[in-house]
Structure formats: C-alpha cells, structure tokens
mmCIF file of C-alpha atoms in Angstrom:
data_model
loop_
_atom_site.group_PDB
_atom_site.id
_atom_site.type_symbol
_atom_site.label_atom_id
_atom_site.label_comp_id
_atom_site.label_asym_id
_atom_site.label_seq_id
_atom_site.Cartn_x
_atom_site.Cartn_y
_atom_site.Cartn_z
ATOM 1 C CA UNK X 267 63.582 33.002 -0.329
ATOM 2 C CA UNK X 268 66.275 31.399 -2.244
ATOM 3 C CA UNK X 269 65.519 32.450 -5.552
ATOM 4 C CA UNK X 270 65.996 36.605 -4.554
ATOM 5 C CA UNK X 271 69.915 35.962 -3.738
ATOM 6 C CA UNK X 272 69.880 33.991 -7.020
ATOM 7 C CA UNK X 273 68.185 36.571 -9.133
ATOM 8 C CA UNK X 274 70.418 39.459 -7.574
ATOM 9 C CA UNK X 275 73.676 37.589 -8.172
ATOM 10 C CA UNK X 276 72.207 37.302 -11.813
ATOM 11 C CA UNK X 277 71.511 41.108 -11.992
ATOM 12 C CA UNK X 278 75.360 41.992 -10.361
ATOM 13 C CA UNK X 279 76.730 39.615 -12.707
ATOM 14 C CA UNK X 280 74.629 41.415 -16.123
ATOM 15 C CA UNK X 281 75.715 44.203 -14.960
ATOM 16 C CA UNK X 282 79.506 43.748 -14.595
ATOM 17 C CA UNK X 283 79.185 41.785 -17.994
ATOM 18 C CA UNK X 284 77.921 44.998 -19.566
ATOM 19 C CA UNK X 285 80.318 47.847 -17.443
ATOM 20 C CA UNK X 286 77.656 49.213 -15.614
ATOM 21 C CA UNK X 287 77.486 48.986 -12.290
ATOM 22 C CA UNK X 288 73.881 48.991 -10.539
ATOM 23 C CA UNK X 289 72.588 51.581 -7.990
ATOM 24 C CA UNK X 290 71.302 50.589 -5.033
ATOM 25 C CA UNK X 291 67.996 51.820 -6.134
ATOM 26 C CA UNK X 292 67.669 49.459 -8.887
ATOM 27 C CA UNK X 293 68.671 46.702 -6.966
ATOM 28 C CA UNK X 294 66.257 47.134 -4.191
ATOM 29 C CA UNK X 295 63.627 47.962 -7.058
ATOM 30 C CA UNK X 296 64.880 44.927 -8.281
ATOM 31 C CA UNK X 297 64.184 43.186 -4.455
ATOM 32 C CA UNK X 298 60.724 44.236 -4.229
ATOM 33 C CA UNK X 299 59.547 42.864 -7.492
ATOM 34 C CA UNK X 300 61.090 40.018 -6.796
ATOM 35 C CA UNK X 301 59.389 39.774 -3.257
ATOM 36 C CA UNK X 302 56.165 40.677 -4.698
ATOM 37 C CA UNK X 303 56.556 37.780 -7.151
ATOM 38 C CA UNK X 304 57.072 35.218 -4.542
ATOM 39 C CA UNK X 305 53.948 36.650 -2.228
ATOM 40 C CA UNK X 306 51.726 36.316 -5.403
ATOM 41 C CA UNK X 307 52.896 32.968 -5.978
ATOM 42 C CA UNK X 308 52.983 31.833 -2.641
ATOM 43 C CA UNK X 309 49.471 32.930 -2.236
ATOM 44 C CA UNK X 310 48.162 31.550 -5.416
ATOM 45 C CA UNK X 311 49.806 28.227 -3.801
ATOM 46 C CA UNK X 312 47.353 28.820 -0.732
ATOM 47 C CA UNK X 313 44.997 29.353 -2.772
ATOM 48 C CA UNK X 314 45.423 25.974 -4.976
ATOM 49 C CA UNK X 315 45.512 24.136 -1.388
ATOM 50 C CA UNK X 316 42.609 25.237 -0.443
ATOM 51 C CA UNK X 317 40.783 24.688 -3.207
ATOM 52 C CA UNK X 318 41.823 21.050 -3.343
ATOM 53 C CA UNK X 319 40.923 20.608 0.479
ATOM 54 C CA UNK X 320 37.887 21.392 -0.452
ATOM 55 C CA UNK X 321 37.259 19.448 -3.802
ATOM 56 C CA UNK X 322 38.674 16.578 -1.224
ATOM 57 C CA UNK X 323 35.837 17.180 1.180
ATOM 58 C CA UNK X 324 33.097 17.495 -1.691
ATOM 59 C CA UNK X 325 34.153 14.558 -2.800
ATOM 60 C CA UNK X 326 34.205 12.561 0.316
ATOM 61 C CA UNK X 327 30.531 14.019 0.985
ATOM 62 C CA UNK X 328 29.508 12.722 -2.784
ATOM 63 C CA UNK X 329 31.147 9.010 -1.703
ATOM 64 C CA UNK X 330 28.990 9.156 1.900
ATOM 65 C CA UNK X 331 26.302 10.313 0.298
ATOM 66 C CA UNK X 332 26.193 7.543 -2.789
ATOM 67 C CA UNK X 333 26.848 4.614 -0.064
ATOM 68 C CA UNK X 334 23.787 6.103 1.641
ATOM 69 C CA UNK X 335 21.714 5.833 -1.842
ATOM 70 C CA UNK X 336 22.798 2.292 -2.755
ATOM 71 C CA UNK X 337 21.798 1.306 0.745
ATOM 72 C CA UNK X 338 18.648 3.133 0.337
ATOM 73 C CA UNK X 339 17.790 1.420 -3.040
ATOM 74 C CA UNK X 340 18.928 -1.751 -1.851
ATOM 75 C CA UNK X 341 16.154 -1.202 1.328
ATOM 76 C CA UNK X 342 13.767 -0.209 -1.065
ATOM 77 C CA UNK X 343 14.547 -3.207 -3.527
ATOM 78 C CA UNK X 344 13.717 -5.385 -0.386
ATOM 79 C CA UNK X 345 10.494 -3.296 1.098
ATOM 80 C CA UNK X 346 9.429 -4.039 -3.241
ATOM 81 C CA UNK X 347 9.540 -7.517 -3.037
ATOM 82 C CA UNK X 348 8.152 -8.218 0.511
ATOM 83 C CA UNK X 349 5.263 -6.192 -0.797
ATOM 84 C CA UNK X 350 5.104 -7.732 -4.079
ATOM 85 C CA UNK X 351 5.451 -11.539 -2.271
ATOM 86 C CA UNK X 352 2.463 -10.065 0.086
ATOM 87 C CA UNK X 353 0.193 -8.957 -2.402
ATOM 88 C CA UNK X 354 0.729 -12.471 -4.358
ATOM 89 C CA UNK X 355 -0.134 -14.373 -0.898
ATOM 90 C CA UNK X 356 -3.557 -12.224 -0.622
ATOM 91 C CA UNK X 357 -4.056 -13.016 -4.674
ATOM 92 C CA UNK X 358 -3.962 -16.245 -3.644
ATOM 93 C CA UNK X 359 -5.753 -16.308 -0.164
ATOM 94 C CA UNK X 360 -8.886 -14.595 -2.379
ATOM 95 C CA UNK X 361 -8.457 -17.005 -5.323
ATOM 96 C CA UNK X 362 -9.083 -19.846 -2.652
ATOM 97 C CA UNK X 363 -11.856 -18.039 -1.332
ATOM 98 C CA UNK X 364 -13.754 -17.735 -4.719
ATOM 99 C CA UNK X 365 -12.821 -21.256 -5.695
ATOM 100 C CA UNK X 366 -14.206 -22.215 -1.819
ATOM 101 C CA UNK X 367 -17.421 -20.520 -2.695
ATOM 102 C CA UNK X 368 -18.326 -21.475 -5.570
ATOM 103 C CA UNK X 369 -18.343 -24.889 -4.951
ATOM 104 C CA UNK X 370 -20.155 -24.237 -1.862
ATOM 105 C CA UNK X 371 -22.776 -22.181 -4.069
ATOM 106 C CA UNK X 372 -25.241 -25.030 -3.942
ATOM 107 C CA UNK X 373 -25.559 -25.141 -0.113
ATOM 108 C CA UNK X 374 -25.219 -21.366 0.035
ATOM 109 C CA UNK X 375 -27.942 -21.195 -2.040
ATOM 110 C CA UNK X 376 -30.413 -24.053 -0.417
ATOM 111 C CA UNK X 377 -29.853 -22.314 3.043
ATOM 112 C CA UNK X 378 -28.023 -25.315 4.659
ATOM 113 C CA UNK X 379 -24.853 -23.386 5.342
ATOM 114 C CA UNK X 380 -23.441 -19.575 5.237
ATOM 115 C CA UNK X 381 -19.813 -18.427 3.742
ATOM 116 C CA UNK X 382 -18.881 -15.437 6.654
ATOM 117 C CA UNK X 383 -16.126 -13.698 7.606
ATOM 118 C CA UNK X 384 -15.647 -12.973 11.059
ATOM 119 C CA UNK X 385 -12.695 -12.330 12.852
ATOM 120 C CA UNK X 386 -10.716 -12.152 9.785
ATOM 121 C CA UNK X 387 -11.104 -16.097 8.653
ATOM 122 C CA UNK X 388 -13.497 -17.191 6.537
ATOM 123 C CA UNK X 389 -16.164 -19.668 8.017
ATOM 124 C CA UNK X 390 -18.621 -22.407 6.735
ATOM 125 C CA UNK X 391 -21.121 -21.706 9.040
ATOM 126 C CA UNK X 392 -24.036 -24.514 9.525
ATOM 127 C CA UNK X 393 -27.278 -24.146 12.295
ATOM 128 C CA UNK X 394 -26.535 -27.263 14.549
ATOM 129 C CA UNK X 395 -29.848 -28.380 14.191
ATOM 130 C CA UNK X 396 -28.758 -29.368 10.521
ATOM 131 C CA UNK X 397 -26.465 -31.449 12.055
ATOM 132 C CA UNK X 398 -27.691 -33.064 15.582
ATOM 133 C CA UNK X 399 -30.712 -33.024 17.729
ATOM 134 C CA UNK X 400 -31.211 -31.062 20.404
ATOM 135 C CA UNK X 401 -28.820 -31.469 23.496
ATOM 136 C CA UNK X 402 -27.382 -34.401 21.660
ATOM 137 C CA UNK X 403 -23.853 -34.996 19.843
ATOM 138 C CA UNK X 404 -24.869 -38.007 17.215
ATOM 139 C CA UNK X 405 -25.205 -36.987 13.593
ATOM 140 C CA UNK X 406 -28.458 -37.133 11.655
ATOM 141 C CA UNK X 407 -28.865 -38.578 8.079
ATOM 142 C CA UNK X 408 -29.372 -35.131 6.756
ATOM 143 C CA UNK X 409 -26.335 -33.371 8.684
ATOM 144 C CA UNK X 410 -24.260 -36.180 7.467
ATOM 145 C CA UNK X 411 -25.203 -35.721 3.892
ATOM 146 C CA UNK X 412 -24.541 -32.092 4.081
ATOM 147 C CA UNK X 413 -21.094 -32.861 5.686
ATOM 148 C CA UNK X 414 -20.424 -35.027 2.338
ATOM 149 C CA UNK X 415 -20.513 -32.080 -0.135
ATOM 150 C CA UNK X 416 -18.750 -29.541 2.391
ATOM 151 C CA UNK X 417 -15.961 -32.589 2.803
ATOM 152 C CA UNK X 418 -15.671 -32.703 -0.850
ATOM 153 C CA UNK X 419 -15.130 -29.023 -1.684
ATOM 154 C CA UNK X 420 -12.797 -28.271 1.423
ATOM 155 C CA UNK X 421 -10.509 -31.110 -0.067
ATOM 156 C CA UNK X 422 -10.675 -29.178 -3.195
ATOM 157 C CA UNK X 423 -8.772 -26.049 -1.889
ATOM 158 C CA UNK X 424 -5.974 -27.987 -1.563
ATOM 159 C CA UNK X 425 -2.908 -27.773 1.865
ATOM 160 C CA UNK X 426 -4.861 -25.500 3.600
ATOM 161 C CA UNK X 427 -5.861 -25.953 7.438
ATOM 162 C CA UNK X 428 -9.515 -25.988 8.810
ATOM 163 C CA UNK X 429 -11.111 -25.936 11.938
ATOM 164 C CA UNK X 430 -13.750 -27.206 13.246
ATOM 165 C CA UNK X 431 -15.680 -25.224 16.525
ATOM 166 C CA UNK X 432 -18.747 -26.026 17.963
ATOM 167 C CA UNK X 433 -20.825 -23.087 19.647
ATOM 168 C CA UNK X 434 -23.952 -23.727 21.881
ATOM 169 C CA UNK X 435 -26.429 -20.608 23.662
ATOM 170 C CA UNK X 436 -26.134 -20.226 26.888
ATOM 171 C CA UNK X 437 -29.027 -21.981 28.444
ATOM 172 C CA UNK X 438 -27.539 -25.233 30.617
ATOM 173 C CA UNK X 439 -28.216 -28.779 29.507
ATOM 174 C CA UNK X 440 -31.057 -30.950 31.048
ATOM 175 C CA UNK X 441 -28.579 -33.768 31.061
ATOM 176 C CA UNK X 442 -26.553 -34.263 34.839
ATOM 177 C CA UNK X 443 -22.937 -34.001 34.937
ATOM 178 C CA UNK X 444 -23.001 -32.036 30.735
ATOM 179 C CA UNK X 445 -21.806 -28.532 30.363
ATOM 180 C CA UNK X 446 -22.017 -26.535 26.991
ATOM 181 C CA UNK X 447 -18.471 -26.939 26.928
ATOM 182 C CA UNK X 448 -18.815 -30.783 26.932
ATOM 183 C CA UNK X 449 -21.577 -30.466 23.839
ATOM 184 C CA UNK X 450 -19.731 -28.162 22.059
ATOM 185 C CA UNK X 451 -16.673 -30.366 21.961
ATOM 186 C CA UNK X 452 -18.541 -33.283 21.156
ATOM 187 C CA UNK X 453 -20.750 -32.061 18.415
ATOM 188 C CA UNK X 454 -16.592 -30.555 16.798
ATOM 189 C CA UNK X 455 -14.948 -34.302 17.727
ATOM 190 C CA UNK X 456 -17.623 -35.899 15.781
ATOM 191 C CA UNK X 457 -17.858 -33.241 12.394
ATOM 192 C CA UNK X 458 -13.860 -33.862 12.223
ATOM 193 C CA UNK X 459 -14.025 -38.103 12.624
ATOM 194 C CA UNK X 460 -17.007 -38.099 10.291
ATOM 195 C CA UNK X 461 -14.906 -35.452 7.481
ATOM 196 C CA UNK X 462 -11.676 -37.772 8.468
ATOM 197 C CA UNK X 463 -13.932 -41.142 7.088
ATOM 198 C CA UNK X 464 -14.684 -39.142 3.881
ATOM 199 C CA UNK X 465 -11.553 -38.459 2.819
ATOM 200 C CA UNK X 466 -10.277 -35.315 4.395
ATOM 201 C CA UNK X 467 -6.722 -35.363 4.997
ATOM 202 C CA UNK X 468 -6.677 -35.505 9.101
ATOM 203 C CA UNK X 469 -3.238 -33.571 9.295
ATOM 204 C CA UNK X 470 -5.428 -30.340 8.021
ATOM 205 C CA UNK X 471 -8.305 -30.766 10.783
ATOM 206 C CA UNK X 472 -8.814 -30.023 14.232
ATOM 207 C CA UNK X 473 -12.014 -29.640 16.490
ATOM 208 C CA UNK X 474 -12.378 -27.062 19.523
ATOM 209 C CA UNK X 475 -15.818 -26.448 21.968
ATOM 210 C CA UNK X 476 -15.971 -23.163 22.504
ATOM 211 C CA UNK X 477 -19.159 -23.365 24.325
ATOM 212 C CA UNK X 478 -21.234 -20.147 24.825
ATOM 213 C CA UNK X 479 -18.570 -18.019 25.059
ATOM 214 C CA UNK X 480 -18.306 -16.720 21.454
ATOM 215 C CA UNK X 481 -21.916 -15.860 20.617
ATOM 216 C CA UNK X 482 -23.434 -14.228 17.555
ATOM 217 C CA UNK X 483 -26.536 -13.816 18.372
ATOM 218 C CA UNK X 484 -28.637 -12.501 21.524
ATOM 219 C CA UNK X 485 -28.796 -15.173 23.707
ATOM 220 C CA UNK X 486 -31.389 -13.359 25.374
ATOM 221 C CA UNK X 487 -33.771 -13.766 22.560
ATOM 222 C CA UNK X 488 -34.968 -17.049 20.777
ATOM 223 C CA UNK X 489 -33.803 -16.054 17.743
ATOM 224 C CA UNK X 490 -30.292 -15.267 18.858
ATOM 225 C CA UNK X 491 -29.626 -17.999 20.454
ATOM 226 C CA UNK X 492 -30.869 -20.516 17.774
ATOM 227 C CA UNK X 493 -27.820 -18.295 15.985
ATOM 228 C CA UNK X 494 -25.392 -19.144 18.709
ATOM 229 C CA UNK X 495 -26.086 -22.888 18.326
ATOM 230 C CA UNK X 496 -23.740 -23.960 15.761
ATOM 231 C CA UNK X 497 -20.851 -25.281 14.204
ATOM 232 C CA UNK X 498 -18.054 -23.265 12.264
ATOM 233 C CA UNK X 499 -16.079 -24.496 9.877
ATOM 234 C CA UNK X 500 -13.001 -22.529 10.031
ATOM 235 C CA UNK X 501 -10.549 -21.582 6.940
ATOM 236 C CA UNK X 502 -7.324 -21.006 8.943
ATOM 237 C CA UNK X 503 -5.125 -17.528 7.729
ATOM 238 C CA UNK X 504 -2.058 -19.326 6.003
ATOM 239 C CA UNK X 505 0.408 -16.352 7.539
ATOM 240 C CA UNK X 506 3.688 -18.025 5.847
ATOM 241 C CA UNK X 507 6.607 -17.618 8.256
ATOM 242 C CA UNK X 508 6.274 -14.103 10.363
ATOM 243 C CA UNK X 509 9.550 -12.044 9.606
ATOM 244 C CA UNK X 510 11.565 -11.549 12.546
ATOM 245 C CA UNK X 511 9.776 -14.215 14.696
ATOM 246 C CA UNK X 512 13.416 -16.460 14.655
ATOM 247 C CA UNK X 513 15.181 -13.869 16.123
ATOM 248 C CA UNK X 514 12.811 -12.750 18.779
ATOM 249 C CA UNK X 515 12.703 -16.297 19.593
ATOM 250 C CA UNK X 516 16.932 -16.517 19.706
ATOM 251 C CA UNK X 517 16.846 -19.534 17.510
#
C-alpha cells in the first residue's frame, strides 16, 4: 500500500508544479487506478506462486517416480541375469546328458542298461540279474565287465555326483536273518567299491538300499517285479547354491 501515498504525493506535487490544483475527483480517480493496479499485480503474484508450487510438486513426482524406474531396471537387470545364469546351467546339465549318452550308446543299444529319467535325475538303469545272482550280493564276470564301460564314461562327465541305489521286489529272501533292505544295500556297497577300484573318483559316489519301497514295476506280476530288481545309477541335479538358503539358515 505504500506506493498509493507515493504516487499521490507525485500527482499533488505535478500539479502545484504546473498551477493547477487537483479536484478531489481526479485524485480519487487517480486512487482507484492505482488500487486496481496493485490488485492485478498482487493477484498475478498469486498466481506466479501457485504456479511454481505446483511445477515444485510435478517435479518432485518426476524425481519419485525416476528413483522408482532405476530401481525397477536395476530389479530387472538382476531377474536378466539370474535367468540368463539359469538357462546356461540347464545348457549345460543337457550337454552332459548327451555327452552321458552317447557314450553309453553301446550298452543302450545291446540291452545291458537303460538311460531314464525319473524323478527328475537321469538314471543308468541295469536288471540286477546283469549284475548278481539271485538273492546274492557278489558280482558276476559279466556284471563286472559291464560296470567297466559304465565306470569309464561316468568319469568322462567330469565333477559331477552319482549315486548308486539298489532296488529288490517285494518277495522276502530265503536266507534267515536277510531283509530286502540288507540285499539292496549290499548289491549298492559293492557297484560303488568295484567303480572306486576302476578309477572313479570316490568323493563323487555313494550307495543307498532302498529295498522294495521304490518300485517300477508290478510287483504283483512276474514281469514287474523282475523290473523292480535292480540297480540305478543315479546322475545327481547339480542345483549350484539355492538363493536365499544363507539367510533362512541365519548364517
């Protein structure tokens, strides 16, 4: 409000300067437009403030919402590579599969042993009567000769784990004081000391009976459970190291 006292000391002054004194008409005239002035600029200063308030608040929404994107990319950056490092560990889980098989092609083909997948591992599946006569845990000639070119191309896949599980039917052993369970984990004990004496690495082997708990076949049939008698050759998953398992462990 300073500047209408100014201005009409200005106006008085111009007009004793000149001789002419000014009616009180001209300086209220005078007042108004000099009010009206200071309303338009005083609004247009409103105006200016709010406008910046809300450039400020479009601009702090355009900062959150950047942060939010780089954060986003940098998830998705990390989702990319954990997918790209998984799909390079199943290019070269299958890569040891086909090298597996194909140097098991000859015993594939001859019937001695079968490549399967069951329970998500592959298996080098052989009848146990290749192996070991009936009821008994000794290995024949033959069974040891097929062990020799198994031995040889399991060495071949290279730092990989195997396991070795015996399976019998379910009909109980003549023998006093044997289970299934005992036969099972024989016949595995003596397919891992007999790979161990041909040069597989022991560190990579391990033996298990699992009795006739984990048929294949229907032991109810003779067919089925000349299936269920067996030892498996197990290609264990190599799963890396689970994410998140240290921390739901706390170490």
């Amino acid at each position: 409000m300073k500047r209408i006292p100014a201005a009409l000391a200005f106006l008085a002054l111009t007009s004793l300067s000149t001789g002419c004194s000014p009616s009180r008409k001209d300086l209220q005239a005078e007042l108004d437009r000099m009010r009206d002035d200071l309303e338009r600029s005083q609004a247009t200063n409103s105006e200016l403030e709010q406008k910046i308030a809300q450039l400020e608040r479009t601009i702090a929404e355009q900062s959150a919402r950047l942060d939010e994107l780089v954060a986003e990319r940098s998830r998705n950056e990390a989702e990319l590579a954990e997918l790209r490092k998984a799909q390079e560990e199943r290019e070269a889980e299958l890569e040891t599969y086909k090298q597996l098989f194909a140097r098991l092609k000859k015993l594939i083909d001859a019937g001695t042993i079968k490549v399967v997948f069951r329970k998500g591992k592959m298996m080098v599946a052989m009848d146990s009567a290749v192996l070991f006569d009936s009821g008994k845990s000794e290995l024949k000639d033959d069974g040891k000769a097929a062990l020799d070119e198994i031995t040889a191309a399991l060495v071949s896949v290279g730092d990989r784990d195997f396991l070795v599980a015996g399976h019998t039917d379910n009909v109980p052993l003549a023998r006093r004081g044997m289970s299934n369970w005992d036969l099972s984990a024989q016949r595995a004990v003596k397919v891992v000391n007999y790979m161990i004496s041909r040069g597989f690495p022991a560190e990579h082997l391990g033996a298990a009976g699992f009795g006739e708990f984990d048929p294949v076949g229907d032991n109810s049939t003779d067919d089925g459970r000349a299936q269920n008698r067996r030892i498996e050759i197990v290609l264990m998953p190599n799963l890396g190291e689970l994410k998140g398992i240290k921390e739901m462990l706390g170490s």
